[in-house]
Short mmCIF file of C-alpha atoms in Angstrom, two decimals:
data_model
loop_
_atom_site.label_atom_id
_atom_site.label_comp_id
_atom_site.label_asym_id
_atom_site.label_seq_id
_atom_site.Cartn_x
_atom_site.Cartn_y
_atom_site.Cartn_z
CA ASP A 1 9.48 -44.16 -30.52
CA LEU A 2 13.02 -43.45 -31.78
CA GLU A 3 12.52 -39.69 -32.15
CA ARG A 4 11.30 -39.35 -28.55
CA ALA A 5 14.24 -41.45 -27.28
CA LYS A 6 16.69 -39.18 -29.15
CA LYS A 7 15.09 -36.07 -27.64
CA THR A 8 15.23 -37.60 -24.17
CA GLU A 9 18.90 -38.51 -24.59
CA GLU A 10 19.69 -35.00 -25.87
CA ARG A 11 17.89 -33.43 -22.89
CA LEU A 12 19.73 -35.70 -20.42
CA ARG A 13 23.08 -34.98 -22.09
CA LYS A 14 22.39 -31.25 -21.66
CA ILE A 15 21.60 -31.71 -17.95
CA PHE A 16 24.45 -34.09 -17.06
CA GLY A 17 27.09 -33.27 -19.66
CA SER A 18 27.21 -36.87 -20.85
CA ILE A 19 25.20 -40.05 -20.58
CA THR A 20 28.27 -41.76 -19.06
CA THR A 21 28.29 -39.20 -16.24
CA MET A 22 24.56 -39.60 -15.73
CA ASN A 23 24.83 -43.38 -15.57
CA HIS A 24 27.55 -43.16 -12.90
CA TYR A 25 25.26 -41.49 -10.38
CA THR A 26 22.72 -44.04 -9.20
CA PHE A 27 21.34 -45.03 -5.84
CA GLN A 28 22.29 -48.64 -6.61
CA LYS A 29 25.99 -47.69 -6.89
CA PHE A 30 25.98 -45.80 -3.59
CA LYS A 31 27.33 -47.57 -0.50
CA VAL A 32 24.74 -47.22 2.25
CA THR A 33 26.02 -47.24 5.85
CA THR A 34 24.44 -46.51 9.21
CA LEU A 35 26.06 -43.05 9.07
CA ASN A 36 24.50 -42.02 5.73
CA SER A 37 21.29 -44.05 5.56
CA LYS A 38 18.98 -41.15 6.53
CA ALA A 39 20.43 -38.92 3.80
CA VAL A 40 20.17 -41.75 1.27
CA GLU A 41 16.53 -42.33 2.17
CA LYS A 42 15.72 -38.59 2.02
CA MET A 43 17.33 -38.18 -1.41
CA ARG A 44 15.83 -41.40 -2.77
CA ASN A 45 12.35 -40.20 -1.75
CA PHE A 46 12.89 -36.53 -2.59
CA ASP A 47 9.63 -35.02 -3.84
CA CYS A 48 10.31 -31.89 -5.88
CA LYS A 49 6.71 -30.77 -5.38
CA LYS A 50 7.17 -30.40 -1.60
CA ASP A 51 10.84 -30.88 -0.60
CA ASN A 52 13.91 -28.65 -0.43
CA ILE A 53 17.10 -29.90 1.18
CA TYR A 54 20.45 -28.49 2.24
CA LEU A 55 22.78 -31.49 2.44
CA TYR A 56 26.14 -30.88 4.06
CA GLY A 57 29.05 -32.89 5.36
CA LYS A 58 32.74 -33.61 5.01
CA CYS A 59 34.38 -34.19 1.62
CA GLY A 60 33.81 -37.65 0.20
CA THR A 61 30.65 -38.52 2.12
CA GLY A 62 28.55 -38.79 -1.03
CA LYS A 63 26.59 -35.53 -1.12
CA THR A 64 27.14 -34.97 -4.83
CA HIS A 65 26.48 -38.60 -5.72
CA LEU A 66 23.14 -38.63 -3.87
CA ALA A 67 22.09 -35.25 -5.26
CA TYR A 68 22.94 -36.28 -8.84
CA ALA A 69 21.13 -39.62 -8.41
CA SER A 70 18.04 -37.75 -7.24
CA ALA A 71 18.35 -35.24 -10.10
CA LYS A 72 18.63 -38.16 -12.53
CA ALA A 73 15.46 -39.78 -11.17
CA HIS A 74 13.54 -36.53 -11.66
CA ALA A 75 15.02 -35.82 -15.09
CA LEU A 76 14.04 -39.31 -16.26
CA LYS A 77 10.46 -38.49 -15.24
CA GLY A 78 10.62 -35.57 -17.68
CA LEU A 79 10.82 -32.86 -15.04
CA GLU A 80 12.78 -29.71 -15.86
CA THR A 81 16.09 -30.25 -14.08
CA ILE A 82 19.09 -27.94 -13.72
CA ILE A 83 22.40 -29.01 -12.18
CA THR A 84 24.95 -26.29 -11.50
CA THR A 85 27.67 -25.10 -9.20
CA PRO A 86 27.74 -21.64 -7.65
CA MET A 87 30.50 -20.56 -10.05
CA ARG A 88 28.67 -21.76 -13.18
CA LEU A 89 25.42 -20.27 -11.92
CA VAL A 90 26.95 -16.83 -11.28
CA ASP A 91 28.99 -16.92 -14.51
CA SER A 92 25.77 -17.45 -16.46
CA PHE A 93 24.71 -13.93 -15.36
CA ARG A 94 27.93 -12.08 -16.23
CA THR A 95 27.86 -9.68 -19.18
CA LYS A 96 24.24 -10.41 -19.96
CA SER A 97 21.61 -7.91 -21.00
CA GLU A 98 18.79 -7.26 -18.55
CA THR A 99 16.47 -9.43 -20.67
CA GLU A 100 18.98 -12.29 -20.70
CA LYS A 101 19.47 -11.96 -16.92
CA GLU A 102 15.72 -12.10 -16.37
CA ASP A 103 15.50 -15.23 -18.55
CA ARG A 104 18.27 -16.85 -16.46
CA PHE A 105 16.50 -15.90 -13.21
CA GLN A 106 13.33 -17.51 -14.54
CA ASP A 107 15.20 -20.67 -15.57
CA PHE A 108 16.70 -21.12 -12.09
CA SER A 109 13.66 -20.03 -10.11
CA GLU A 110 11.00 -21.92 -12.06
CA CYS A 111 12.62 -25.26 -12.91
CA ASP A 112 11.17 -28.35 -11.22
CA PHE A 113 14.49 -29.56 -9.77
CA LEU A 114 17.43 -27.24 -9.08
CA LEU A 115 20.68 -28.71 -7.78
CA ILE A 116 23.36 -26.28 -6.62
CA ASP A 117 26.38 -28.46 -5.88
CA ASP A 118 29.29 -27.48 -3.61
CA LEU A 119 28.04 -24.19 -2.22
CA GLY A 120 30.76 -22.50 -0.18
CA ILE A 121 33.87 -24.00 -1.77
CA SER A 122 35.02 -20.46 -2.52
CA LYS A 123 34.26 -17.11 -0.96
CA HIS A 124 31.36 -15.46 -2.72
CA THR A 125 31.48 -11.93 -4.10
CA ASP A 126 28.69 -9.44 -3.46
CA PHE A 127 27.51 -10.15 -7.03
CA ALA A 128 27.36 -13.90 -6.34
CA ILE A 129 25.48 -13.39 -3.08
CA GLU A 130 22.96 -11.12 -4.84
CA ILE A 131 22.39 -13.68 -7.61
CA LEU A 132 21.99 -16.62 -5.20
CA ASN A 133 19.74 -14.62 -2.89
CA GLU A 134 17.53 -13.49 -5.78
CA ILE A 135 17.05 -17.06 -7.03
CA LEU A 136 16.27 -18.37 -3.54
CA ASN A 137 13.92 -15.45 -2.87
CA ARG A 138 12.04 -16.02 -6.13
CA ARG A 139 11.66 -19.74 -5.41
CA MET A 140 10.37 -18.91 -1.92
CA LEU A 141 7.89 -16.29 -3.14
CA GLN A 142 6.60 -18.62 -5.86
CA LEU A 143 6.33 -21.47 -3.32
CA LYS A 144 8.57 -23.43 -5.69
CA ASN A 145 10.13 -26.50 -4.15
CA GLY A 146 12.56 -28.97 -5.69
CA LEU A 147 15.76 -27.31 -4.45
CA VAL A 148 18.81 -29.35 -3.44
CA VAL A 149 21.97 -27.61 -2.24
CA THR A 150 25.11 -29.50 -1.25
CA SER A 151 28.01 -28.10 0.76
CA ASN A 152 30.94 -29.06 2.93
CA LEU A 153 29.80 -26.36 5.36
CA SER A 154 26.97 -26.10 7.84
CA LEU A 155 24.83 -23.00 7.31
CA GLU A 156 26.53 -21.36 10.31
CA HIS A 157 29.98 -21.96 8.84
CA LEU A 158 28.80 -20.80 5.40
CA ALA A 159 27.66 -17.48 6.92
CA GLN A 160 30.98 -17.09 8.75
CA LYS A 161 33.05 -17.87 5.66
CA ASN A 162 31.25 -15.33 3.50
CA THR A 163 30.76 -12.81 6.32
CA ASP A 164 27.20 -12.51 5.07
CA ASP A 165 24.23 -14.46 6.38
CA ARG A 166 21.62 -13.64 3.71
CA VAL A 167 22.00 -16.83 1.65
CA PRO A 168 22.37 -19.16 4.68
CA SER A 169 19.37 -17.50 6.33
CA ARG A 170 17.24 -17.96 3.21
CA LEU A 171 18.37 -21.59 2.89
CA ALA A 172 17.48 -22.24 6.54
CA GLY A 173 13.98 -20.93 5.85
CA LEU A 174 13.53 -22.91 2.65
CA CYS A 175 15.25 -26.22 3.27
CA LYS A 176 15.34 -29.20 5.53
CA VAL A 177 18.95 -29.07 6.72
CA MET A 178 20.58 -32.49 6.84
CA GLU A 179 24.11 -33.52 7.69
CA ILE A 180 25.54 -36.58 6.00
CA GLU A 181 28.25 -38.41 7.85
CA GLY A 182 30.69 -41.06 6.79
CA GLU A 183 34.20 -41.76 5.63
CA ASP A 184 35.82 -40.33 2.50
#
């Protein structure tokens, strides 16, 4: 059905920015090595009904590629998928009315698949930590899985960088923590 295909393409364009971007991130295009094979397998078999993962490792190891490929697989199944970075996530709450903020919290805490890419690339403000903590707390209290967070930092290093351990502590309680290794 042409109308349904158009709606699907529009939805995917909204999630990924463009169909070209979406088509770039596939498991088939990812180079699997002995150093990254466990992370590849975990992301390929990610079940948003029961899994949450914190995927960290050095720059260039493929964290974003794997997370986007997994998001794509879930989006193509029609599941509500949000891909964001910490900066875009926090910016979406700035200068919003209380009603708009609550709507944003619901979007991030109730979607089927939430990808927060590159957590920790900049130091977070108190406002950012409050927003991230609230979203993670809501997902935890609602028993909502389907969370993928990527970072260059282990949870310990994330807590040290931000001199605040609330978000890393919540992530440790919610997620399977997995390091991906490999060359840039």
